[in-house]
mmCIF file of C-alpha atoms in Angstrom:
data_model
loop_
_atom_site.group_PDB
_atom_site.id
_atom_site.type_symbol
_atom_site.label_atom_id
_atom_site.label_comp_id
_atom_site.label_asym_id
_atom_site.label_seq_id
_atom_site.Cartn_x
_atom_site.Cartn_y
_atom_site.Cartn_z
ATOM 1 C CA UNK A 1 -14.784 7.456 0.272
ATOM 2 C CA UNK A 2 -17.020 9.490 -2.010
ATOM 3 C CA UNK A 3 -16.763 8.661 -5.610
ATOM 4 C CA UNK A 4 -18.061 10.299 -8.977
ATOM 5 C CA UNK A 5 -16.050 9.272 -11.217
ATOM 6 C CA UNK A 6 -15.104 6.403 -12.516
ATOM 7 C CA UNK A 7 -11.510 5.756 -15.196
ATOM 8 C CA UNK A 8 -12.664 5.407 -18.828
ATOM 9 C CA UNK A 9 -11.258 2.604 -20.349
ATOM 10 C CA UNK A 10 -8.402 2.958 -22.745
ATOM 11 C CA UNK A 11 -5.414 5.679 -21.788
ATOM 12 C CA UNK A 12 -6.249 8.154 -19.885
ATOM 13 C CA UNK A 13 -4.673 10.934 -17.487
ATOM 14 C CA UNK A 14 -5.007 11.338 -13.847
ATOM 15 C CA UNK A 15 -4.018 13.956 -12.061
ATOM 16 C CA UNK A 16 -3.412 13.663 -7.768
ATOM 17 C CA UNK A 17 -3.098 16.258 -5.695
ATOM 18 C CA UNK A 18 -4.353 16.950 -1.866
ATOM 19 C CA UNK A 19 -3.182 17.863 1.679
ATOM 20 C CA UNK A 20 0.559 16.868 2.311
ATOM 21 C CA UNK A 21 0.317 13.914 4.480
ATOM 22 C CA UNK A 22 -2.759 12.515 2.655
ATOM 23 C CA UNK A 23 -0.551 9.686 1.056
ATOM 24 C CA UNK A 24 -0.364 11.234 -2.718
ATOM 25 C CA UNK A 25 3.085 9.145 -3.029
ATOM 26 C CA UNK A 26 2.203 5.701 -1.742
ATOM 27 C CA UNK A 27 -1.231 6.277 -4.449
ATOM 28 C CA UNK A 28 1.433 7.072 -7.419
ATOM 29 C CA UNK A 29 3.362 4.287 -6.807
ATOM 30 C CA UNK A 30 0.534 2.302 -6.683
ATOM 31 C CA UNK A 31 -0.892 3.490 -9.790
ATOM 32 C CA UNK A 32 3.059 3.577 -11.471
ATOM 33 C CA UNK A 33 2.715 -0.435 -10.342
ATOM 34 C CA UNK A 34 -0.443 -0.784 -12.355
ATOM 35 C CA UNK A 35 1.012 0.756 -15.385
ATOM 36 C CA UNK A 36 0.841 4.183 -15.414
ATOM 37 C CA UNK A 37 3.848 6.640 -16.473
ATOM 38 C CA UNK A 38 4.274 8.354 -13.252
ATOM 39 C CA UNK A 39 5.201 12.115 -12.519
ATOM 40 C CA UNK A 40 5.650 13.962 -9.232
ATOM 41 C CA UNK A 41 5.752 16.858 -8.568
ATOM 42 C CA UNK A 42 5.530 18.405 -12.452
ATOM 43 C CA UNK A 43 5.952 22.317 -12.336
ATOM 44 C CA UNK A 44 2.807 23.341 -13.841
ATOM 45 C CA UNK A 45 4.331 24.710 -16.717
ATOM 46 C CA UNK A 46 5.414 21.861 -18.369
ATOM 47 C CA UNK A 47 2.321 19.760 -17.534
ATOM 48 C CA UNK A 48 0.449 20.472 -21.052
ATOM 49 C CA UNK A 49 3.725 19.768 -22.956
ATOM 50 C CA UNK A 50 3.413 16.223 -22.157
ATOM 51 C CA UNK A 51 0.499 15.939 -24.284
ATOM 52 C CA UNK A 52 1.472 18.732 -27.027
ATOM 53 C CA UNK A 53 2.908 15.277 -29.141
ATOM 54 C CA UNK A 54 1.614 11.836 -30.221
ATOM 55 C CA UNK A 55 -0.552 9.885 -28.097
ATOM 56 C CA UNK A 56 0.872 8.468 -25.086
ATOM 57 C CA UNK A 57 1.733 4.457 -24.757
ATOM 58 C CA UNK A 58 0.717 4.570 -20.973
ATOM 59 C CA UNK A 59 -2.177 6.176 -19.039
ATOM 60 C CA UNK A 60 -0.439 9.012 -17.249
ATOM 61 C CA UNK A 61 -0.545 9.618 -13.820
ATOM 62 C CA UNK A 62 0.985 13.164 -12.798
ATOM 63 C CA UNK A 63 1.181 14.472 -8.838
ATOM 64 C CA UNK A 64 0.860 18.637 -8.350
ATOM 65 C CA UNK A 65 2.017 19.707 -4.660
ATOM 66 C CA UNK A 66 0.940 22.803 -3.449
ATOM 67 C CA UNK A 67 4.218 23.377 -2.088
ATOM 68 C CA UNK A 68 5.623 23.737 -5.795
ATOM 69 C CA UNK A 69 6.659 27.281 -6.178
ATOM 70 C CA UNK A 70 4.545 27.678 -9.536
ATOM 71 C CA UNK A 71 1.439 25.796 -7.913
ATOM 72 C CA UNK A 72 -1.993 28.111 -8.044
ATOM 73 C CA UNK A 73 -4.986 26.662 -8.226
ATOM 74 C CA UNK A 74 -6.660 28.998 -11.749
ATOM 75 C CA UNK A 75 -3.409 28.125 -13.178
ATOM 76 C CA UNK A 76 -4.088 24.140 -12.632
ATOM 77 C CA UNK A 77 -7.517 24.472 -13.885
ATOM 78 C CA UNK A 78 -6.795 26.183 -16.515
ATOM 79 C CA UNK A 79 -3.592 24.159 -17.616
ATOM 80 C CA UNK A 80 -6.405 21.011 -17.349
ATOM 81 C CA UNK A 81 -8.317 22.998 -19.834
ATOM 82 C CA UNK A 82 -5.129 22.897 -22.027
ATOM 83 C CA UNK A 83 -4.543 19.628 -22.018
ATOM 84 C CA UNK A 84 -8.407 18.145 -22.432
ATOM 85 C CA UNK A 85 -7.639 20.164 -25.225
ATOM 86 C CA UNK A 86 -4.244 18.888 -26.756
ATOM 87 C CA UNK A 87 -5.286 14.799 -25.540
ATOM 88 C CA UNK A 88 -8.938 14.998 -26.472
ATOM 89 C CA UNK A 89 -9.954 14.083 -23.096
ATOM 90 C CA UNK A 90 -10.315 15.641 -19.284
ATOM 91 C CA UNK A 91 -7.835 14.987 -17.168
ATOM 92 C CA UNK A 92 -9.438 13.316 -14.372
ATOM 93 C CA UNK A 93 -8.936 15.289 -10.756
ATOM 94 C CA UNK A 94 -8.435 12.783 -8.054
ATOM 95 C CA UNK A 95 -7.977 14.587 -4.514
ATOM 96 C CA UNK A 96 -6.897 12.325 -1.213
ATOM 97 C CA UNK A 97 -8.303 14.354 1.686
ATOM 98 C CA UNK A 98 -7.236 12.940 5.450
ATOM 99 C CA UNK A 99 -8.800 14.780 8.370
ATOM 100 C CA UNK A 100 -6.711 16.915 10.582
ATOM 101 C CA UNK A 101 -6.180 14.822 13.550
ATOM 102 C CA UNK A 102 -4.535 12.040 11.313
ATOM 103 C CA UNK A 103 -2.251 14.338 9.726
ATOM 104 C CA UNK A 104 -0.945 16.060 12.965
ATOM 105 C CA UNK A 105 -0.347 12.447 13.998
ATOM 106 C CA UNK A 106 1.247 11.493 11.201
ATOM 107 C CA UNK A 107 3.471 14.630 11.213
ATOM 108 C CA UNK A 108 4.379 13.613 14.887
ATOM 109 C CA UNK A 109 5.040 9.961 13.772
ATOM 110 C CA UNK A 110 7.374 11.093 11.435
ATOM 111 C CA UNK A 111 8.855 14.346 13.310
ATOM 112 C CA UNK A 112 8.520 16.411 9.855
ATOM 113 C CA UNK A 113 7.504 20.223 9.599
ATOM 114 C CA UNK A 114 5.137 21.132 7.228
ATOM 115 C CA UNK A 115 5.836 22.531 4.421
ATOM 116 C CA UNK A 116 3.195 25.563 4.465
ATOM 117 C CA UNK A 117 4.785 26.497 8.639
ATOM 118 C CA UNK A 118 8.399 25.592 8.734
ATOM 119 C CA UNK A 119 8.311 27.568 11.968
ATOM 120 C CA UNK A 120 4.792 27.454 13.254
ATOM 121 C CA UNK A 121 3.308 23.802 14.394
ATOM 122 C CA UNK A 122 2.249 21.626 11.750
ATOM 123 C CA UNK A 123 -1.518 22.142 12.418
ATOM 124 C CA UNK A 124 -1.430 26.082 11.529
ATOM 125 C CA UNK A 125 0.089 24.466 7.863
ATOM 126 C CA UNK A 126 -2.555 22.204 7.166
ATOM 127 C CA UNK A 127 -5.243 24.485 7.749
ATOM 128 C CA UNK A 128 -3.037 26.803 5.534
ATOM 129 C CA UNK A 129 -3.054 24.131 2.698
ATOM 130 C CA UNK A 130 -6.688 23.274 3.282
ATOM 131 C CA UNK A 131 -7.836 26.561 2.339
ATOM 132 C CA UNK A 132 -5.446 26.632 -0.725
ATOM 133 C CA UNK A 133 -6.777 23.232 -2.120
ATOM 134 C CA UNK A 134 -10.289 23.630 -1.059
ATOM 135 C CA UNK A 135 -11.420 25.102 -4.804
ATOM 136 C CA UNK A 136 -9.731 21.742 -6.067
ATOM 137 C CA UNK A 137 -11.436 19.417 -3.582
ATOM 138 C CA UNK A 138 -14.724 20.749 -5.025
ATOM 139 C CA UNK A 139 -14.067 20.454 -8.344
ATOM 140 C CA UNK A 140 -12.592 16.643 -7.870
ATOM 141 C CA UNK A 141 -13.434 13.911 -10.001
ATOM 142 C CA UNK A 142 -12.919 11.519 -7.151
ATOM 143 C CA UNK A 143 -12.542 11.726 -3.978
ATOM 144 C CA UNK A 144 -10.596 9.464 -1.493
ATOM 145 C CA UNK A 145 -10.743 9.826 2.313
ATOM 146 C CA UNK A 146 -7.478 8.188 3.358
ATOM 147 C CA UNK A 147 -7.718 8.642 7.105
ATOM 148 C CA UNK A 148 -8.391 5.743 7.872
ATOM 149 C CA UNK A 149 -6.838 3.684 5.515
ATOM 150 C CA UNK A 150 -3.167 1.921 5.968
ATOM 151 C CA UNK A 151 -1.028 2.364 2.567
ATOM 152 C CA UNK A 152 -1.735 -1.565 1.767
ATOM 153 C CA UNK A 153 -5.542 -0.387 1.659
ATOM 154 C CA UNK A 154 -4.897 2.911 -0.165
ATOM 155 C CA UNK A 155 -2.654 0.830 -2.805
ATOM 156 C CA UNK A 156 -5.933 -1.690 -3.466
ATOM 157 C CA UNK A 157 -8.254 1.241 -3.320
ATOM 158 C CA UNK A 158 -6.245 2.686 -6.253
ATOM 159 C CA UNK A 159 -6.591 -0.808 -7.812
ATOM 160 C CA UNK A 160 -10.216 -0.862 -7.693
ATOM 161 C CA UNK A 161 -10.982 2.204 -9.253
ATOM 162 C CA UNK A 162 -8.049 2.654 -11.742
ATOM 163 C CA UNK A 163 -6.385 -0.845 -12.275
ATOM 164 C CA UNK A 164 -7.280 -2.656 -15.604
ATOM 165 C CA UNK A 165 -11.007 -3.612 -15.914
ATOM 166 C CA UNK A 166 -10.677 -6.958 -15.739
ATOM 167 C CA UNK A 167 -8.838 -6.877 -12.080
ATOM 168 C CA UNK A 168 -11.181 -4.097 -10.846
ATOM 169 C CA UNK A 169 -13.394 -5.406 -7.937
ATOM 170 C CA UNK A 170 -11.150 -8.034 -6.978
ATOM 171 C CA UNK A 171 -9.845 -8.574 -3.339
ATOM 172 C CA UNK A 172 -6.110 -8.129 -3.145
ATOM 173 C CA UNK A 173 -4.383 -9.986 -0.537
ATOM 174 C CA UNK A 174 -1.314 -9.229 1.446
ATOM 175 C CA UNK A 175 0.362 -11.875 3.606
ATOM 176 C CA UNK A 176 3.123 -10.677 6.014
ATOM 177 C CA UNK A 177 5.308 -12.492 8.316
ATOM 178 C CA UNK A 178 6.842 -11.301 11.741
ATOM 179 C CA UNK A 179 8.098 -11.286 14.774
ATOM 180 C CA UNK A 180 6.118 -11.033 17.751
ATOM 181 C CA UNK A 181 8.478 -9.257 19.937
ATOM 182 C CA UNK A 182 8.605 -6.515 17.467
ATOM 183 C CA UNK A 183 4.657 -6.273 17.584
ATOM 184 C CA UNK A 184 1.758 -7.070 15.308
ATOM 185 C CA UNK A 185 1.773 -5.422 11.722
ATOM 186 C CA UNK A 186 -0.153 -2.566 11.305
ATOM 187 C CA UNK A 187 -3.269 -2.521 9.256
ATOM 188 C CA UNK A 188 -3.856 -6.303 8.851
ATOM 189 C CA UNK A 189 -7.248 -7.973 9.223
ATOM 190 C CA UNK A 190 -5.995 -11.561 10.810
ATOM 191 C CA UNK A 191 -3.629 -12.455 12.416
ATOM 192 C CA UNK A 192 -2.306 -15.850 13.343
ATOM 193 C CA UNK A 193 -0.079 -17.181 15.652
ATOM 194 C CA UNK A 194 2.226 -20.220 14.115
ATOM 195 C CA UNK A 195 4.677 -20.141 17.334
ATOM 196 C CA UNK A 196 3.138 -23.786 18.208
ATOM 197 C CA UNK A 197 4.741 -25.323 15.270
ATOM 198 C CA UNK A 198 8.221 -26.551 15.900
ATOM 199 C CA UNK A 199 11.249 -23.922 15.484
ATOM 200 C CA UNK A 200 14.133 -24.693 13.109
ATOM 201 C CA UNK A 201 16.431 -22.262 14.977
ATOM 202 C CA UNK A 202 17.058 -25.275 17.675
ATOM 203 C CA UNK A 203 18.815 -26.786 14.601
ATOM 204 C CA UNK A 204 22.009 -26.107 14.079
ATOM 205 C CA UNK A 205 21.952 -26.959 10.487
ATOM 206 C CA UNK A 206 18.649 -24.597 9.735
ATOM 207 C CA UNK A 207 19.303 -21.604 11.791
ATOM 208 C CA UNK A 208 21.388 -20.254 9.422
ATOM 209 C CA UNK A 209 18.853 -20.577 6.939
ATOM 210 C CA UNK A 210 15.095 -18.795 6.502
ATOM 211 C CA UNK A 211 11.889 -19.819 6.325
ATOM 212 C CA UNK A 212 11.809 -19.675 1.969
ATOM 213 C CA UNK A 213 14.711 -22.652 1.948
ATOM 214 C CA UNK A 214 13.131 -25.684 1.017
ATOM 215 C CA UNK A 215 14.903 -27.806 4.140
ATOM 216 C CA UNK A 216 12.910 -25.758 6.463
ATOM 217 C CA UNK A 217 10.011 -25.189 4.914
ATOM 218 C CA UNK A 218 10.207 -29.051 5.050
ATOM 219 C CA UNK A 219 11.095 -29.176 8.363
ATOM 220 C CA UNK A 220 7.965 -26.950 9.455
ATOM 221 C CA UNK A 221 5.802 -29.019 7.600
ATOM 222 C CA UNK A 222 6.994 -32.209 8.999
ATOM 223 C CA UNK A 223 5.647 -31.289 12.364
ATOM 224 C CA UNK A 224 2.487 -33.276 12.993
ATOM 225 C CA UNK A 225 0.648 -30.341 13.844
ATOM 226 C CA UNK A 226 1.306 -28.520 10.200
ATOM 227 C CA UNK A 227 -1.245 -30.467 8.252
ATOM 228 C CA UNK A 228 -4.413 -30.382 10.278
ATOM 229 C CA UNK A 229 -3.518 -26.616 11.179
ATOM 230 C CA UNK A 230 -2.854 -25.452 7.470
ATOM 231 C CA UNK A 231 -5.849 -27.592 6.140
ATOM 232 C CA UNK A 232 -8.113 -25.415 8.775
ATOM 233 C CA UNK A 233 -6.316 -22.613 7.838
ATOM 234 C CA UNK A 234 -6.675 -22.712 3.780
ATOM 235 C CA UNK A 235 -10.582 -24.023 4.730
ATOM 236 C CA UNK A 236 -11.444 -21.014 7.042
ATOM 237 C CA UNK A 237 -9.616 -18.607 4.259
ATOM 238 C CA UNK A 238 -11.560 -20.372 1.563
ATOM 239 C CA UNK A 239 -14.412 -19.471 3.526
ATOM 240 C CA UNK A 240 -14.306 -15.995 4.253
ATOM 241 C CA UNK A 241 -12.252 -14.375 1.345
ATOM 242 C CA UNK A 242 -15.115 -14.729 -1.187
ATOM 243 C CA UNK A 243 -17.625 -13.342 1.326
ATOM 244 C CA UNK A 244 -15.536 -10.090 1.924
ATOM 245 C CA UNK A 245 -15.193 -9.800 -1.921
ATOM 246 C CA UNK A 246 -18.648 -10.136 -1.901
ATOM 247 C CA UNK A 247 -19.138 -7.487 0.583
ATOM 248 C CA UNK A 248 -17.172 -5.147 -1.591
ATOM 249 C CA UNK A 249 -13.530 -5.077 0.734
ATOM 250 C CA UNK A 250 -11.160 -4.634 -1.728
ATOM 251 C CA UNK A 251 -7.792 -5.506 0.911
ATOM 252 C CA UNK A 252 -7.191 -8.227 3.486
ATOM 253 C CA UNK A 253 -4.402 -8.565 5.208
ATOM 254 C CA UNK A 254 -3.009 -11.456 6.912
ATOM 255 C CA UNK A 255 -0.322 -11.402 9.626
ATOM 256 C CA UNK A 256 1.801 -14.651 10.490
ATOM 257 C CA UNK A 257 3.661 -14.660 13.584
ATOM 258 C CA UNK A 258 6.459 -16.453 15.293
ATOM 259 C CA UNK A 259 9.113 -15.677 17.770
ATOM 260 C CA UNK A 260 12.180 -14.319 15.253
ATOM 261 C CA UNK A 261 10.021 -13.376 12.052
ATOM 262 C CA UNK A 262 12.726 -15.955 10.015
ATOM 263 C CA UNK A 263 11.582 -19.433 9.654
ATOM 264 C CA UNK A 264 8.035 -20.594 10.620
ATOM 265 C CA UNK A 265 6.097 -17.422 10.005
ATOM 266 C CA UNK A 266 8.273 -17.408 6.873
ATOM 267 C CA UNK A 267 7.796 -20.792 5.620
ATOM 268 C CA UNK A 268 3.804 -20.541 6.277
ATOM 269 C CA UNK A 269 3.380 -17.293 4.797
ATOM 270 C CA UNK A 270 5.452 -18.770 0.913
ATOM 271 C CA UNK A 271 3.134 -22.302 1.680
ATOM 272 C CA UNK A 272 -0.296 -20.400 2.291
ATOM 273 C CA UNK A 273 1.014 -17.662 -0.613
ATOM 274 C CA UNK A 274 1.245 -20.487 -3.263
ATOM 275 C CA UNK A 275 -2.254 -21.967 -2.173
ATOM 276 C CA UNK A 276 -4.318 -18.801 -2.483
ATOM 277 C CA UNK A 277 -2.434 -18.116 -5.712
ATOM 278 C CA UNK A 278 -3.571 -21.252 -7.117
ATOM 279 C CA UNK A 279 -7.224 -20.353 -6.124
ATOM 280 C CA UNK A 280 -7.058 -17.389 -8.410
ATOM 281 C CA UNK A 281 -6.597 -14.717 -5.831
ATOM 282 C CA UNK A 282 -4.084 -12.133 -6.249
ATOM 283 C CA UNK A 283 -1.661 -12.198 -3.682
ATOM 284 C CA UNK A 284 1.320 -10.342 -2.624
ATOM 285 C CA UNK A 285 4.878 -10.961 0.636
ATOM 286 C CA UNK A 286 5.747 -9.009 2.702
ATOM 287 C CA UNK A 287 8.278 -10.677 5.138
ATOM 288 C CA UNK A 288 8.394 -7.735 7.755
ATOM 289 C CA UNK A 289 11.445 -8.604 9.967
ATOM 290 C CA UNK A 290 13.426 -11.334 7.662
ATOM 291 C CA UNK A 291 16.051 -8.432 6.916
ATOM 292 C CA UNK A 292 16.123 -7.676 10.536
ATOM 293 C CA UNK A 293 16.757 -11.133 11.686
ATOM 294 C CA UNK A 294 19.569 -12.010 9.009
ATOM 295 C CA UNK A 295 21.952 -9.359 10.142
ATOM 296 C CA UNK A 296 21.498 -10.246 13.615
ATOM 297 C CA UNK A 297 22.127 -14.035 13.212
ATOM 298 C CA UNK A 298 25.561 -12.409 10.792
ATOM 299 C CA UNK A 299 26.313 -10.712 13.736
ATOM 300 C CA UNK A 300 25.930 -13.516 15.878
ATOM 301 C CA UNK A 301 24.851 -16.615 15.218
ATOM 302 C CA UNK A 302 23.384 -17.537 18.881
ATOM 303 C CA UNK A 303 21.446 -14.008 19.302
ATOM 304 C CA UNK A 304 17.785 -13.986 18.682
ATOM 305 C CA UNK A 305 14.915 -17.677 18.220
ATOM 306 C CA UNK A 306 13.000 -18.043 14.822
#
């Protein structure tokens, strides 16, 4: 990532545009989670009437596609011209770029047509939309290259450089539990295998149940190989999170694995949650397959291990 820019403090306006594909959505959200007013897809000619009024509450994040039909890149420039003008302050121009290879894939992944060659393959479109957005790319502000990035690591990324300046610089955490037969998370860092500890679904009383219930979270941690495995664990983690900080990473991401995704990858991931929460990192859940696994054991109660 090439930066040259960095958020001035107080409210301010962002604007994100770049190739479709690039991940402008899952960087708005990310931004509308950090307390921005969010806006997708404004037609450009109602972007300066946002700021024709009083001051804005809330820094304002607003996302220009070049697929809208009033798009054109003079007309963006000059409506940020306009509203420097009417806000007393530059818009800053942040552009996701994602290299072509990535985007085909991701096109593929997803079966979509792009939106520049509805009838041509997707790589004449982004070539297409390259060309369109390549005045804006040189006049960006900053500049994010999201190719290689998973949207947990685009999310912190937008964190670091936007979120409030006390946070910025920190090392966001994500801890996500799942089940092995459905495969390894993408885009974590660790991952750690908890199918040694015992399973609750061989009790009938806990099968029913999931890993955040406090009878088998007990249960899990009543096995005599919890304590000296979690105390490891919570000492290797202590270990190694402040040196990536230090380093400058600004996600990790932890998978915890067991055979159903329900109960002990579930109750480790709330345990080791609550720990690194209490040492002052920020930490977010994701429990991948817990959805997944419920409707199957509605469906039938015998189907499936945890």
């Amino acid at each position: 990532m090439t930066e040259s820019h960095k958020a001035p403090a107080g409210q301010h306006i962002l604007i994100i545009t770049g190739p479709a594909g690039a991940g402008r959505t899952t960087a708005i959200r990310a931004l509308e989670d950090l307390g921005f007013e969010a806006i997708d897809n404004l037609p450009l000619s109602f972007f300066p009437r946002l700021f024709a009024g009083p001051p804005l509450e809330h820094p304002v994040v607003v996302g220009l596609d070049a697929r809208n039909r009033e798009f054109g890149v003079d007309r963006l420039l000059g409506a940020l011209d306009e509203v420097a003008e009417l806000a007393g302050r530059r818009p800053a121009l942040v552009y996701l770029d994602c290299d072509t290879d990535t985007l085909i894939r991701r096109y593929s992944e997803t079966r979509r047509r792009h939106p520049l060659s509805p009838t041509e393959t997707p790589k004449a479109g982004i070539e297409r939309e390259r060309a369109l957005l390549a005045p804006l790319r040189d006049r960006a502000d900053v500049l994010v290259e999201t190719g290689q990035m998973t949207p947990h690591e685009l999310r912190a990324e937008m964190a670091r450089l936007f979120g409030p300046e006390d946070r910025r610089g920190e090392l966001a955490i994500e801890l996500q539990s799942f089940s092995y037969p459905r495969g390894t998370p993408r885009g974590v860092d660790m991952v750690i295998d908890v199918r040694f500890l015992r399973n609750p679904h061989w009790d009938l009383g806990l099968r029913p149940l999931d890993g955040r219930d406090p009878a088998v979270a007990d249960f899990v941690r009543e096995d005599p190989a919890f304590g000296p495995f979690y105390t490891r664990l919570v000492d290797l983690l202590r270990f190694l999170l402040p040196a990536y900080r230090a380093e400058g990473k600004s996600y990790f991401g932890i998978g915890l694995g067991c055979t159903g995704g329900r109960h002990r990858s579930v109750a480790v991931t709330e345990a080791l949650s609550k720990t690194l929460a209490e040492d002052g990192w920020q930490v977010s859940i994701r429990h991948r397959d817990l959805e997944r696994a419920s409707k199957v054991a509605a469906l039938d109660p015998g189907m499936g291990v945890a």
